[in-house]
Each structure stands twice: as C-alpha cells, then as structure tokens.
Coordinates of C-alpha atoms in Angstrom, one line a residue:
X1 CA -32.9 -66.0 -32.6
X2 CA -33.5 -62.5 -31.2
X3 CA -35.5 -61.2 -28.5
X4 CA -38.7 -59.1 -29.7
X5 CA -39.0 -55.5 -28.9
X6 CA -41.6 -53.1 -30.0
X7 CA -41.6 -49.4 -29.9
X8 CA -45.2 -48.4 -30.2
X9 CA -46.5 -49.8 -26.8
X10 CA -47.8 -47.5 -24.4
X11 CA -45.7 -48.0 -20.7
X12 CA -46.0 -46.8 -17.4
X13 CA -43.3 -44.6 -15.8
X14 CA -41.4 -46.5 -13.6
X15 CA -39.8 -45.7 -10.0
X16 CA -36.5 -44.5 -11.7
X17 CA -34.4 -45.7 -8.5
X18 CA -35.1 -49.1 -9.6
X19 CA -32.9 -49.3 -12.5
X20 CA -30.0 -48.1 -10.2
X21 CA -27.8 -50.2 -8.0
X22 CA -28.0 -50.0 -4.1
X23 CA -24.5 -48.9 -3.9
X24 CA -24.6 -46.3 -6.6
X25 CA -23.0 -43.2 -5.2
X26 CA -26.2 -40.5 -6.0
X27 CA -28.2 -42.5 -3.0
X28 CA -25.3 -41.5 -0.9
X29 CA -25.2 -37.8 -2.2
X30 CA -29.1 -37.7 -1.7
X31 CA -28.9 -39.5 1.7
X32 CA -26.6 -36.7 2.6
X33 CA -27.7 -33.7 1.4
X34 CA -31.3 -34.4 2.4
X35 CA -30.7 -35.5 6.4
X36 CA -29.0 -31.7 6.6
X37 CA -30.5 -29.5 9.0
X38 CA -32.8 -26.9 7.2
X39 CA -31.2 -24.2 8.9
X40 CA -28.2 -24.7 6.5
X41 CA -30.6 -23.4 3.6
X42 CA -32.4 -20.1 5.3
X43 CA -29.6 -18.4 3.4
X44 CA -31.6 -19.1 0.3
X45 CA -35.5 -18.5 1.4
X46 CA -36.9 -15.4 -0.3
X47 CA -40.7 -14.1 -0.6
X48 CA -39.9 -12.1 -3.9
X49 CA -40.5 -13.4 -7.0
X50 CA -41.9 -16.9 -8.5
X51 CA -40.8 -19.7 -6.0
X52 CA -37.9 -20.7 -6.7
X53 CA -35.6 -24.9 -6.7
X54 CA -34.8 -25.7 -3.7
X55 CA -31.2 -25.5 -3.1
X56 CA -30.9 -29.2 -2.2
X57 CA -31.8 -30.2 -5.4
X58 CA -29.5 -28.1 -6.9
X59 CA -26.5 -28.5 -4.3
X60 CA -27.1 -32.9 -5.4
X61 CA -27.0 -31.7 -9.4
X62 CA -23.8 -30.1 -8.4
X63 CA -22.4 -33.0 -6.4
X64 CA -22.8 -35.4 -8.7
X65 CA -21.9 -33.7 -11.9
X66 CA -18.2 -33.0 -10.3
X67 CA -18.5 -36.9 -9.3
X68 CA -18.5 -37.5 -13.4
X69 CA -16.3 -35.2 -14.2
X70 CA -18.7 -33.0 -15.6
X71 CA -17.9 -29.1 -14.9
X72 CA -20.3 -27.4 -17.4
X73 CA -23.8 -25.8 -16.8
X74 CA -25.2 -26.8 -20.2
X75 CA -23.9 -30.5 -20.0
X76 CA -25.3 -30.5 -16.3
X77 CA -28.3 -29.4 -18.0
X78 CA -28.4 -32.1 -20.2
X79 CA -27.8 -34.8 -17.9
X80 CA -31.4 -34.0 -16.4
X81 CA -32.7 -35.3 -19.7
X82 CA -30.7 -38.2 -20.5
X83 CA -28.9 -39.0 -17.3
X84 CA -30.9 -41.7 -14.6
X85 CA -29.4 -41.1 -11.7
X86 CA -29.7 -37.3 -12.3
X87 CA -33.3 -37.5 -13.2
X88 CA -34.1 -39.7 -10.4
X89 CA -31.6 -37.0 -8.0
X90 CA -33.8 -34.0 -9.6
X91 CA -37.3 -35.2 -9.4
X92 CA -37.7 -35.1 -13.0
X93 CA -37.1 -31.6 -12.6
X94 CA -35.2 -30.0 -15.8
X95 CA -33.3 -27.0 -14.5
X96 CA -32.0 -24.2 -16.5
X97 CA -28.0 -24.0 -17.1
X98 CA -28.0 -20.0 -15.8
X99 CA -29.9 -20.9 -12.9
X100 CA -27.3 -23.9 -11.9
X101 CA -24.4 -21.3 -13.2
X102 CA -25.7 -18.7 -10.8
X103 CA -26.1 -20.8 -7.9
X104 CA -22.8 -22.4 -8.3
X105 CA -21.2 -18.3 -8.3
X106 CA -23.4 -17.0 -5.7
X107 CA -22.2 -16.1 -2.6
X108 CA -24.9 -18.2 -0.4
X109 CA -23.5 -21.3 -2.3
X110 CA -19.4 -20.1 -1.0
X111 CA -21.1 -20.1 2.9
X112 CA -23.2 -23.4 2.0
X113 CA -20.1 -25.6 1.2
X114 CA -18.2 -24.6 4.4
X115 CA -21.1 -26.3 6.3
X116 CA -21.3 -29.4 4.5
X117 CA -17.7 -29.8 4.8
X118 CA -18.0 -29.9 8.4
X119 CA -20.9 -32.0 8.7
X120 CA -19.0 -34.5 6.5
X121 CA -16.4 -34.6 8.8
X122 CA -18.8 -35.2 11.5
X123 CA -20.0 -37.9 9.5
X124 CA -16.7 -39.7 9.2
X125 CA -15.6 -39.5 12.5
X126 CA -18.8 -40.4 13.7
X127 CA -18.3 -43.9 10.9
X128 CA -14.8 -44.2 12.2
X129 CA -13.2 -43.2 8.9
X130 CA -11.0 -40.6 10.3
X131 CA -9.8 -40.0 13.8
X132 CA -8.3 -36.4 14.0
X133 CA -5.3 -37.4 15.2
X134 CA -3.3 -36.2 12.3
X135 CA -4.0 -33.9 9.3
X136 CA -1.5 -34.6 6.4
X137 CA -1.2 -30.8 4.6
X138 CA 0.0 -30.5 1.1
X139 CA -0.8 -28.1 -2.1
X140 CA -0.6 -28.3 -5.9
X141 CA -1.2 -25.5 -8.1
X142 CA -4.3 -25.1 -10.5
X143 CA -4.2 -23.6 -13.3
X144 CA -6.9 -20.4 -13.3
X145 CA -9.5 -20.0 -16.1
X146 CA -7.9 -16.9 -17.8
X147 CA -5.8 -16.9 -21.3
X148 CA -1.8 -17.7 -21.0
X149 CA -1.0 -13.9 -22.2
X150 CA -3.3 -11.5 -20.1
X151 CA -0.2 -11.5 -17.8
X152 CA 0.8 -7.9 -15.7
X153 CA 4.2 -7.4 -14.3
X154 CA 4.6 -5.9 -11.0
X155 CA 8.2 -4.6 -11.9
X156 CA 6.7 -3.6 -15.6
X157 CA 4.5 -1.4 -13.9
X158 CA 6.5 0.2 -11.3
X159 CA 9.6 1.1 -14.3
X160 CA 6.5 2.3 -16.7
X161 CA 5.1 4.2 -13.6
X162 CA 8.0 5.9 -12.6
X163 CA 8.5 7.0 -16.1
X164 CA 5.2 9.0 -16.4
X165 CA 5.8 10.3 -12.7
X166 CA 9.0 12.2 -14.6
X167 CA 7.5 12.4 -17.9
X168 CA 3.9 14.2 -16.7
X169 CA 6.5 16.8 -14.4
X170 CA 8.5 17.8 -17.1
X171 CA 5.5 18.3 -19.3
X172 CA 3.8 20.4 -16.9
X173 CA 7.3 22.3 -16.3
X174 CA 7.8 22.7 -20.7
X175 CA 4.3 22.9 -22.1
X176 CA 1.7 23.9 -19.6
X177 CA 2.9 26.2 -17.1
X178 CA 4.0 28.8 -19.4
X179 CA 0.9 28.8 -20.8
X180 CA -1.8 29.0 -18.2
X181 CA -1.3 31.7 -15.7
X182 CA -3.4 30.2 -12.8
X183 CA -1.3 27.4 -12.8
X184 CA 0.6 26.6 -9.7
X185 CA 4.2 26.3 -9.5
X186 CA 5.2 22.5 -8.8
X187 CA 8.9 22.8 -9.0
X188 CA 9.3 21.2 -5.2
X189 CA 6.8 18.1 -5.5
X190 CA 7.7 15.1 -6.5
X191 CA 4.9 14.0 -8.7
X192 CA 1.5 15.1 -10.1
X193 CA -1.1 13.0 -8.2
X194 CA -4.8 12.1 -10.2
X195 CA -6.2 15.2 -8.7
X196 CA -3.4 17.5 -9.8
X197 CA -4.0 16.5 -13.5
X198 CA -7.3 16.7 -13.3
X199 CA -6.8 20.5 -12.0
X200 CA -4.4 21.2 -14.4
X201 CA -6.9 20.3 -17.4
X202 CA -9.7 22.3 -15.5
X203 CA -7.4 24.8 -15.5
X204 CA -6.4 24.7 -19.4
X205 CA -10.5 24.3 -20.2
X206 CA -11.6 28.0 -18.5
X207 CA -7.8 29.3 -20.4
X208 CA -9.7 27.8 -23.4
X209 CA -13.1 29.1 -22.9
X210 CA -11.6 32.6 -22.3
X211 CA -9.7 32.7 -25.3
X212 CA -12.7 31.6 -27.2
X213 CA -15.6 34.5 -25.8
X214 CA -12.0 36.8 -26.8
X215 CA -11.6 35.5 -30.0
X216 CA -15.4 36.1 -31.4
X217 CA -15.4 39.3 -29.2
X218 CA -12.6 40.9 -30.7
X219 CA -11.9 39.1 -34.3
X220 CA -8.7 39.6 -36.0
X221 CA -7.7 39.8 -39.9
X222 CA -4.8 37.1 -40.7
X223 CA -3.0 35.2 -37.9
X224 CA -4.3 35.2 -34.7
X225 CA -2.0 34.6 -31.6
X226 CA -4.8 33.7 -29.3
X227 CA -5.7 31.1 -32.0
X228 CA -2.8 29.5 -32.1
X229 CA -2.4 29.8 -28.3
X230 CA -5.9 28.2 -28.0
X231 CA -4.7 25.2 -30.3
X232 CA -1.8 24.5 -28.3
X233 CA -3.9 24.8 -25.6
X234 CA -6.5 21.9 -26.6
X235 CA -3.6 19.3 -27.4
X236 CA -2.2 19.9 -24.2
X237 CA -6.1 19.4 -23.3
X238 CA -6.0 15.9 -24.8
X239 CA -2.6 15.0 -24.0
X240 CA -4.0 15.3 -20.6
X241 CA -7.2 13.8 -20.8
X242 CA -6.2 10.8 -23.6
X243 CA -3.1 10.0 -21.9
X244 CA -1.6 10.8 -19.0
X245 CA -4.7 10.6 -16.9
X246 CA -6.1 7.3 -17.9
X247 CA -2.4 5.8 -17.7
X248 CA -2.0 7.5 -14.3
X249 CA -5.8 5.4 -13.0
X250 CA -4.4 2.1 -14.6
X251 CA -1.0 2.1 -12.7
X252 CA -2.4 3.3 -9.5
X253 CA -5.4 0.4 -9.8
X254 CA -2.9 -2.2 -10.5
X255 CA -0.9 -1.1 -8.1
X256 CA -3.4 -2.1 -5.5
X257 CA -4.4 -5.6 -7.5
X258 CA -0.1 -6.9 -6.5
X259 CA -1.5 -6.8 -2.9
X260 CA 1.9 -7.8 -2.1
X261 CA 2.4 -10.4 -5.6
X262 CA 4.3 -9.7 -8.4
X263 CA 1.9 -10.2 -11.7
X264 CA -1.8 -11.1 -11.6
X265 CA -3.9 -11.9 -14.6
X266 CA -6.3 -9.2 -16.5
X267 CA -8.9 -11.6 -17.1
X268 CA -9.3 -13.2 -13.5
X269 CA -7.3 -10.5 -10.8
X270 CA -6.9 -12.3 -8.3
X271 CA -5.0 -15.3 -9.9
X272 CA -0.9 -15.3 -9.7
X273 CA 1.4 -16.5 -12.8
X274 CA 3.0 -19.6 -11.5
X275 CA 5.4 -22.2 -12.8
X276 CA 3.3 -25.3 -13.6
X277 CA 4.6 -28.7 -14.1
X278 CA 2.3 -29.2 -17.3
X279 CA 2.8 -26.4 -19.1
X280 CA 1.2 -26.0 -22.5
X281 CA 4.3 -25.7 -24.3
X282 CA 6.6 -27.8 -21.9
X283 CA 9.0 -25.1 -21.8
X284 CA 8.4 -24.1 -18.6
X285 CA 6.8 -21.0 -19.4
X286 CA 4.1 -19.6 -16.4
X287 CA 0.2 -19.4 -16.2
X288 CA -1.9 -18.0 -14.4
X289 CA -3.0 -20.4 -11.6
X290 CA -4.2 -20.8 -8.0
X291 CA -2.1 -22.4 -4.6
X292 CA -4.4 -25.0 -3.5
X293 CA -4.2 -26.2 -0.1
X294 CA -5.7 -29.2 1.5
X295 CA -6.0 -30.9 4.7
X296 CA -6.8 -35.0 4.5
X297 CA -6.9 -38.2 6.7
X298 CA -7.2 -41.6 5.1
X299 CA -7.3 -39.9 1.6
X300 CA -10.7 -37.3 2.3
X301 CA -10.4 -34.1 2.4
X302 CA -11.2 -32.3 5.4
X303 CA -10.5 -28.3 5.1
X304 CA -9.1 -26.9 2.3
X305 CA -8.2 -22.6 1.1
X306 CA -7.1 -21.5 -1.8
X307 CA -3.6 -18.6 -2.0
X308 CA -2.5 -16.5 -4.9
X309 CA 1.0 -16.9 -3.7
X310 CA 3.0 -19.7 -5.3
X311 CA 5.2 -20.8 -2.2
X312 CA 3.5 -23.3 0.3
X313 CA 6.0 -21.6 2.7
X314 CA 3.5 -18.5 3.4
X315 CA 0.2 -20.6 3.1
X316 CA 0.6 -22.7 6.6
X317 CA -0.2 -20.5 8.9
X318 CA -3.4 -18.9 7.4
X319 CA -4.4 -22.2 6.8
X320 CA -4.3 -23.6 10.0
X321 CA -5.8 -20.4 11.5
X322 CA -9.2 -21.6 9.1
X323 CA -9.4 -24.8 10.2
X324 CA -11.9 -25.0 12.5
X325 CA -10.8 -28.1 14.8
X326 CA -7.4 -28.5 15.1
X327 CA -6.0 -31.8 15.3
X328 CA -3.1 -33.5 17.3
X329 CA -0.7 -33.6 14.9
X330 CA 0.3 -31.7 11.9
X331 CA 1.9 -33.4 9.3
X332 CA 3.7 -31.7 5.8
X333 CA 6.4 -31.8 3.7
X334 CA 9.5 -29.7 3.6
X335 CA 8.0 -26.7 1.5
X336 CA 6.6 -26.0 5.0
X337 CA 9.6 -26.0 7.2
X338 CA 10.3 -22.6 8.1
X339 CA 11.5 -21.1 11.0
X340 CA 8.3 -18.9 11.2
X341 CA 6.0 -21.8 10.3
X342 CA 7.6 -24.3 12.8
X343 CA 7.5 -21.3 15.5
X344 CA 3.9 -20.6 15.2
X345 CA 2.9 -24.4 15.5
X346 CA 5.1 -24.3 19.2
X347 CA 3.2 -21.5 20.0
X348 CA -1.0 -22.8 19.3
X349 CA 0.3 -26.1 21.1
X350 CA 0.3 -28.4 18.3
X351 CA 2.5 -31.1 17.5
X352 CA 4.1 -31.1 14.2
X353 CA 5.8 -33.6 11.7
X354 CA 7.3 -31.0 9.2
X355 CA 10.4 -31.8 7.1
X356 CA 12.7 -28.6 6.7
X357 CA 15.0 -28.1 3.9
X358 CA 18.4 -30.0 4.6
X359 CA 16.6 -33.0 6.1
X360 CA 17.1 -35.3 3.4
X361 CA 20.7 -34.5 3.0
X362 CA 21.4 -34.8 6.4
X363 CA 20.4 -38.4 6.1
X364 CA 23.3 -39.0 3.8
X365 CA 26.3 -40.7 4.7
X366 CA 28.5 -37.9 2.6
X367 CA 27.0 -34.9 4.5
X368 CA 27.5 -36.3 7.7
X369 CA 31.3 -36.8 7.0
X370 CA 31.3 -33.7 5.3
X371 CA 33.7 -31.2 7.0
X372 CA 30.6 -28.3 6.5
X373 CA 28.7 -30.1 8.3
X374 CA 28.3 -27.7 11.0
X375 CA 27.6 -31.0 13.7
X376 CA 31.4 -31.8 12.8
X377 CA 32.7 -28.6 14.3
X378 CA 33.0 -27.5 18.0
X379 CA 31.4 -24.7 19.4
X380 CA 33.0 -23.0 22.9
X381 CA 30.2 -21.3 24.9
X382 CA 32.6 -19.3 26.5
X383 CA 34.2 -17.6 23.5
X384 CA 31.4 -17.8 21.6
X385 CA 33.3 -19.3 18.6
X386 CA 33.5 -22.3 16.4
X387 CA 36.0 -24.2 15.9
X388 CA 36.6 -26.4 12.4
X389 CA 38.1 -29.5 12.2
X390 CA 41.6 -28.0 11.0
X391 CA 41.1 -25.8 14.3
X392 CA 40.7 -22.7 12.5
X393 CA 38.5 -20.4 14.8
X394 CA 35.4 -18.6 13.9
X395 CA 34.6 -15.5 16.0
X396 CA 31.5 -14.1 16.6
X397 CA 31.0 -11.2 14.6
X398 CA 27.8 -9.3 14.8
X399 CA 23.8 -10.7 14.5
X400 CA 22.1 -9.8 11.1
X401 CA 17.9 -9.0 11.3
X402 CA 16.4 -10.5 8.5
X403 CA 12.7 -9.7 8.1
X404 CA 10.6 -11.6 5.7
X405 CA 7.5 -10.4 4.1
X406 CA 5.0 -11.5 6.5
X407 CA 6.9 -9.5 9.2
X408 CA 9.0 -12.1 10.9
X409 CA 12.0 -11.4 12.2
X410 CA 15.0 -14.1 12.2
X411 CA 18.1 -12.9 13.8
X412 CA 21.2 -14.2 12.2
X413 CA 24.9 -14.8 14.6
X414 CA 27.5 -14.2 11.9
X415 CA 31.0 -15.9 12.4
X416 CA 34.1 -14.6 10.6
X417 CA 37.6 -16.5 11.2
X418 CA 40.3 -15.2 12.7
X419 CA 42.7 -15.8 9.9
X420 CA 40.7 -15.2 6.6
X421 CA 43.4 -16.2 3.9
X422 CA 43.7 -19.9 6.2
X423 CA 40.3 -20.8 5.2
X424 CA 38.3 -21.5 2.3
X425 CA 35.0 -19.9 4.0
X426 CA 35.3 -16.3 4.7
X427 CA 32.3 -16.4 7.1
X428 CA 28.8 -18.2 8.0
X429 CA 25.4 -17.8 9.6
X430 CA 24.0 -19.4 12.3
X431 CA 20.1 -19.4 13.7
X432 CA 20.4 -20.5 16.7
X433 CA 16.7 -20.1 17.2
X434 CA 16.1 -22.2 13.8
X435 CA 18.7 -24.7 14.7
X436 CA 16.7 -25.7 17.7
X437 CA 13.9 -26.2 16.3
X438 CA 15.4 -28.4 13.1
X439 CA 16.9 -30.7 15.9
X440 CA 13.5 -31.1 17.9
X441 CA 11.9 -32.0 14.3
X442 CA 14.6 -34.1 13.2
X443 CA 14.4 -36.6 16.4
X444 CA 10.7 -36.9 16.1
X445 CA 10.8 -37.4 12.2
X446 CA 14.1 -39.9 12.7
X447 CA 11.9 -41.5 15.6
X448 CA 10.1 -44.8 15.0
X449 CA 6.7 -43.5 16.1
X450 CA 7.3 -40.5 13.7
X451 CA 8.4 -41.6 10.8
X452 CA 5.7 -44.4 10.6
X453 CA 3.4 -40.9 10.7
X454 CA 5.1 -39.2 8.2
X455 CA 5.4 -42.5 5.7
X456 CA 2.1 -41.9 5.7
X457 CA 1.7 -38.6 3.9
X458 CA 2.7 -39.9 0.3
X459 CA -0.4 -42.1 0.3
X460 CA -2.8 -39.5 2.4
X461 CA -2.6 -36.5 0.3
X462 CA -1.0 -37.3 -3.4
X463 CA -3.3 -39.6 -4.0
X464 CA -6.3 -37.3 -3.7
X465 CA -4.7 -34.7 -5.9
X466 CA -4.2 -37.6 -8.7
X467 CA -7.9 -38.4 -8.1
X468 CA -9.2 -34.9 -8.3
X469 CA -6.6 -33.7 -11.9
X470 CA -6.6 -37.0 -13.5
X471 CA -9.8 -39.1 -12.7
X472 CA -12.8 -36.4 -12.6
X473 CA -10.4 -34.1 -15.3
X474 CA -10.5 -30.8 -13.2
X475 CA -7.1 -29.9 -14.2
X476 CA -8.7 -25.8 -15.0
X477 CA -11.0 -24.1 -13.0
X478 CA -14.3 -23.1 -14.8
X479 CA -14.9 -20.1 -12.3
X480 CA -13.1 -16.4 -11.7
X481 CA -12.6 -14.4 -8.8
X482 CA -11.0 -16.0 -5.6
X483 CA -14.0 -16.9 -3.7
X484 CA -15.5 -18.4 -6.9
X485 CA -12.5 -20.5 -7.4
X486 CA -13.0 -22.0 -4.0
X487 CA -16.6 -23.0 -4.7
X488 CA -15.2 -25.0 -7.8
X489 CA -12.2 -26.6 -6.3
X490 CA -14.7 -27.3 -3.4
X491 CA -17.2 -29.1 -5.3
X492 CA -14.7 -31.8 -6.6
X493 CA -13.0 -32.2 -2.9
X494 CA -16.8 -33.0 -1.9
X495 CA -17.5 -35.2 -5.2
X496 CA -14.1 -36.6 -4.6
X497 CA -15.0 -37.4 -1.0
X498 CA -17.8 -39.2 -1.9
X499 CA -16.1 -41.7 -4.4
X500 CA -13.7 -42.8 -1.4
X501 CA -16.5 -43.3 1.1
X502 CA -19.0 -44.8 -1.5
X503 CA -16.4 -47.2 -2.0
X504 CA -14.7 -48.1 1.6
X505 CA -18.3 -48.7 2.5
X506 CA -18.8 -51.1 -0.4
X507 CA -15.6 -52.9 1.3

C-alpha cells in the first residue's frame, strides 16, 4: 500500500519557518543579525539610484552560505530558489549573484564584519561562553586564489635589475651619445632613472625630425648619410621605447609590491609564496597563500588578521595591537617566542604563556645532562666568564648587535676560551636579556597553574582550523586583494562561530 499524492491541486503558501526545526542554525543567524543596532548599516544608505536590499538580508545570505560550505555567488544564488532555510532567511527575495559578489568585495562589507565580530563577543560573554581571561593565538596558512606559476622573485628582480641598470649605461655610452649632440654626458652617474630615458628618446625624436625636414629639404642622389643616421636613430628610438623603458616601470613597480617580502603573486599582489603542508604535487613545492591569525576561547573565534609574511614570529605583535580588548593572558605556541615578542607583551602589561624554541628539549632528561647545557656550567660575575664542566674558561669577548627586520635590536655577550685547541667549542653567545625572559616563561609554563592553561591550547585553537579547512571546505580563498581576503576568511570564522554556539546551546 502507498500513500496517495496528487500534483495538480492548487495549495496555499505556507509560513516557510514551519518546516524548519527550532534549533536550526538560520533562526540563530536571523536572531542575530536582525537585533543589530541600525547604526551598523548607515554605511550602506544611499538616495541615488533604485532602492536597493537591505544589507541584513544580504549579510544572513552570506552567513549561512559559509555555514554550508557554500563560497560561490551563483550557487548562493541558487539556494534562494531551492534552499528553505534561505528562502525563509531572504523573504522570498531572489537576489542576483553580482549583487551578493559585490557586497561581499565592497569595502562597507570589510568595516561591517569588524562590528559584528565584536558584538558576538559581547554576546558570548554576556551567555557566559567565554570569559576573557585567556586568548589562545595560533595561525595556519591559506592558500590564495591565484595560479601556482604567476610567482615573482625578489632576488630574480634585483639580479635582472641590476643588469639593465649596466646594460641601459653602456648603451647610452656606445649607441646614443655619439649620435645625438644635445645629449648630456652621464659618465659620473650611476644609473639612468625613468626620466632620463624618457629624455633621452625625446631627445633622439627632435634629432629625428631634424634629419627628416633636412632630408626632403635638401634630397640627395644615391646613399644618403643622414638616411642611414636617421635609421639608426629610430631603432635606438624603439630600443628605448619597446624595451628598456617598459622593463625599467616593471622592476621599479615590483620593487615596491616586496614591501619588505621576497616573491608575491602576479595575479593577487599582495599574496606571499609559502610552503604549504598540502601541496598539489606533495613535493613540497610553494603557493601562493595567506598567514592567518586567529584569537579563540572555548573554540570561537574572537579577532582574527590576515599577514603576507610566512613566519608567526613577526605576526604577534601587530596582532595584538588590533585586538581591541585585551585579555589577561596570552596564550601561543613556540613559533611566537621571540625575544622581541616576549618583550613587547612585558611591556603593554600582559601576562603571557608562550613556548620559545628549546623548551621542549629542555624537558628531556638527555639535554639536561648534556654538558652544553649552558645550566650545567658556572658563570663568575666577577670575571665575567664561564666556566665548563672540564673547567675550561670562557672569557668575555665583545657584545655583537644583531638587528632584525622589524628594527629590534638583541645584543649578543660573545665568550671565547682561553685555551682554544682544549675545547671542542671555539666560542658561544649568550642573551642575557633573552635568557631572562626564557627562565620567567619556563616557571610559569612548568607551573601547575600554567601548564593546565597552556594544555589547553591544542583543543582551543586546532580544532577550529580543522572545522573551518575540512568541515565547511574553505581550504582556498575565493577573493583577491588583502582586505578582500579578510572579508572571506571572516565570513567562515563567523559561520563557523555559529555552528559551535548553535550547538553548545542545543546541550
């Protein structure tokens, strides 16, 4: 037996929220995004044109799209149609995919999302979901929505630069000086700049147009000099304007795209070519990607910036200087435990649970017998030397400055031994400064308070990074440009936030 159905009766449309469960997560997007202040969308109000969607409908189309896993305009699109939740979200409203493409790029969407991160946090600590205490930090890199081989090398550049610097000289020197009497003598500069070459070929066009009004003025039988001087002339002309000017513009505009990195992508400029665990080829060949860096407590994220540099190392303290509240305690892992990083956090006042480098392996019972271990040598204040544990003495030698790119300075106390051919180390460096600071973080990670904090970061943080790659699928950004990328990426942090509080409510 089988139930009867008919398709040819006329029905009435129903409330759409009534084929959705109480607990589905778009009443939570749409109880959110609607209880927002309206002052958060003035950004958006205009009195040109036809009226337009309002931005919370599109800001929940958004939401819960990245919630699905769903990343493109035209399938967002189509989820109006077909989708219930979306339909019942959007009012029945079908919007187009370039509208929902331009929103999404725009720059009043990039200030919108910084306000309803912070009244999400609001939200949670106002639920009890986070406390503030502690902010767990950690990054992953993303790969950037631009082709594997549109790759530029800052050391490519400079060798190919420098090159056309000597080449363009020498040229000038051979071909063109000799030729064109108004030309100035360049024998004592270094290089021709942009505006030089462009002189120079101003230069060779009047030598050209005077040789021309000569030539039909006073025509010649048979071979004409001033002819062949003229042809010269016009390759020289084109040399000029086909080569060594447009090659001189490229180098000197991706010269200021490095900004201080070594490569950056053609297609999307401000992405980095970084080493990725899953490369394409697993071969460990490079991409071009995005640092993302993210600040959670019990597994939401809370702030969040995005770095072209590859190293978490130069990302802390820029990110901590965007957070808007700070909380008690930082918390990361040892990519972050620099001696400028650790210095900086001291200085604001916060307290910090930050592994450095060597902390692991100065847990082990081999390194702590270890006869390098510099804790197994003595040091003499009054000498300032070291001694080893075959009493051979280090002397103080001289302190090396070492300054890093960010302009920090770490001054280094080297020790050289008395008697060189004695010892197997010739000499070694000590940071005194740095070596403070490692002992302060090593009794508060090594405490019990502290390393029931820090336990805590492998469940905090990982986790939403496996959420965000492997559940919803954004494992490639679908937007260029830096501040685009951060729109993306913050769309699925949002999305993803939802999931975890949709469901810690539920339990």
């Amino acid at each position: 037996m089988y139930k009867n159905y008919t398709m040819n009766q006329t029905s009435l449309p129903l409330e759409w929220s009534c084929f959705l469960p109480s607990t589905h997560i778009i009443f939570e997007i749409h109880e959110f995004i609607e209880s927002r202040d309206d002052r958060v969308f003035t950004l958006f109000e205009s009195s040109d044109g036809r009226p337009g969607y309002h931005p919370r409908l599109l800001i929940k189309a958004l939401l819960f799209a990245y919630s699905e896993g769903v990343y493109s305009g035209r399938k967002i699109e189509k989820m109006m149609t077909e989708n219930i939740p979306m339909i019942w979200a959007m009012s029945s409203e079908i919007i187009s995919y370039r509208t929902i493409n331009r929103f999404r790029a725009s720059e009043y969407c990039q200030k919108l999302l910084p306000e309803l991160f912070v009244d999400f946090t609001v939200k949670l600590k106002t639920e009890n979901f986070i406390t503030m205490n502690e902010l767990f930090i950690d990054g992953t890199k993303i790969e950037a929505n631009a082709n594997k081989y549109s790759f530029v090398w800052k050391k490519a550049v400079d060798k190919y630069a420098d090159s056309l610097k000597i080449k363009t000289k020498q040229y000038f020197q051979d071909e063109i000086q000799p030729m064109v009497e108004e030309c100035m003598h360049m024998d004592d500069v270094a290089e021709l700049s942009i505006s030089d070459l462009e002189n120079i070929a101003t230069l060779i066009e009047k030598e050209i147009t005077e040789l021309s009004a000569d030539i039909e003025e006073k025509p010649i039988q048979g071979k004409n000099p001033k002819k062949q001087k003229r042809r010269r002339l016009k390759k020289h002309l084109r040399k000029l304007r086909d080569d060594f000017l447009p090659r001189k513009k490229k180098y000197e505009d991706y010269d200021q795209l490095f900004n201080g990195r070594n490569s950056f992508s053609k297609i999307d400029t401000d992405a980095t070519f970084m080493r990725m665990k899953d490369d394409h080829m697993m071969n460990g060949q490079l991409k071009a990607a995005y640092n993302i860096q993210i600040g959670t407590e019990n597994q939401f994220v809370l702030t969040y910036d995005i770095f072209s540099n590859p190293t978490d190392t130069r990302t802390l303290i820029p990110f901590v200087e965007s957070i808007n509240q700070l909380p008690q305690t930082i918390v990361a892992d040892a990519g972050y435990g620099s001696e400028e990083n650790l210095d900086y956090l001291d200085s604001i006042g916060v307290n910090h649970l930050i592994k450095y480098n060597l902390f692991d392996k100065e847990q082990t019972r081999s390194y702590k017998k270890s006869p390098r271990n510099r804790k197994n040598w003595s040091y003499h204040s009054e000498g300032n030397y070291f001694t080893d544990r075959n009493n051979n003495r280090f002397d103080f030698s001289h302190i090396s400055h070492r300054k890093n790119r960010s302009g920090f300075c770490q001054d280094i106390h080297v020790y050289k031994p008395d008697y060189p051919e004695q010892t197997e180390q010739k000499t070694f460096h000590y940071n005194w400064h740095y070596e403070s600071l490692k002992e302060i973080e090593s009794n508060k990670l090594l405490s019990p308070e502290g390393s029931k904090i820090f336990a805590r970061r492998k469940i905090e943080v990982e986790p939403v990074f496996g959420q965000v790659k492997a559940n919803l699928g954004f494992a490639r950004f679908h937007l260029r440009g830096k501040e685009k990328v951060k729109v993306d990426i913050g769309l699925a942090f949002m999305a993803n936030n939802f999931k975890k509080y949709r469901k810690m409510k539920i339990s």
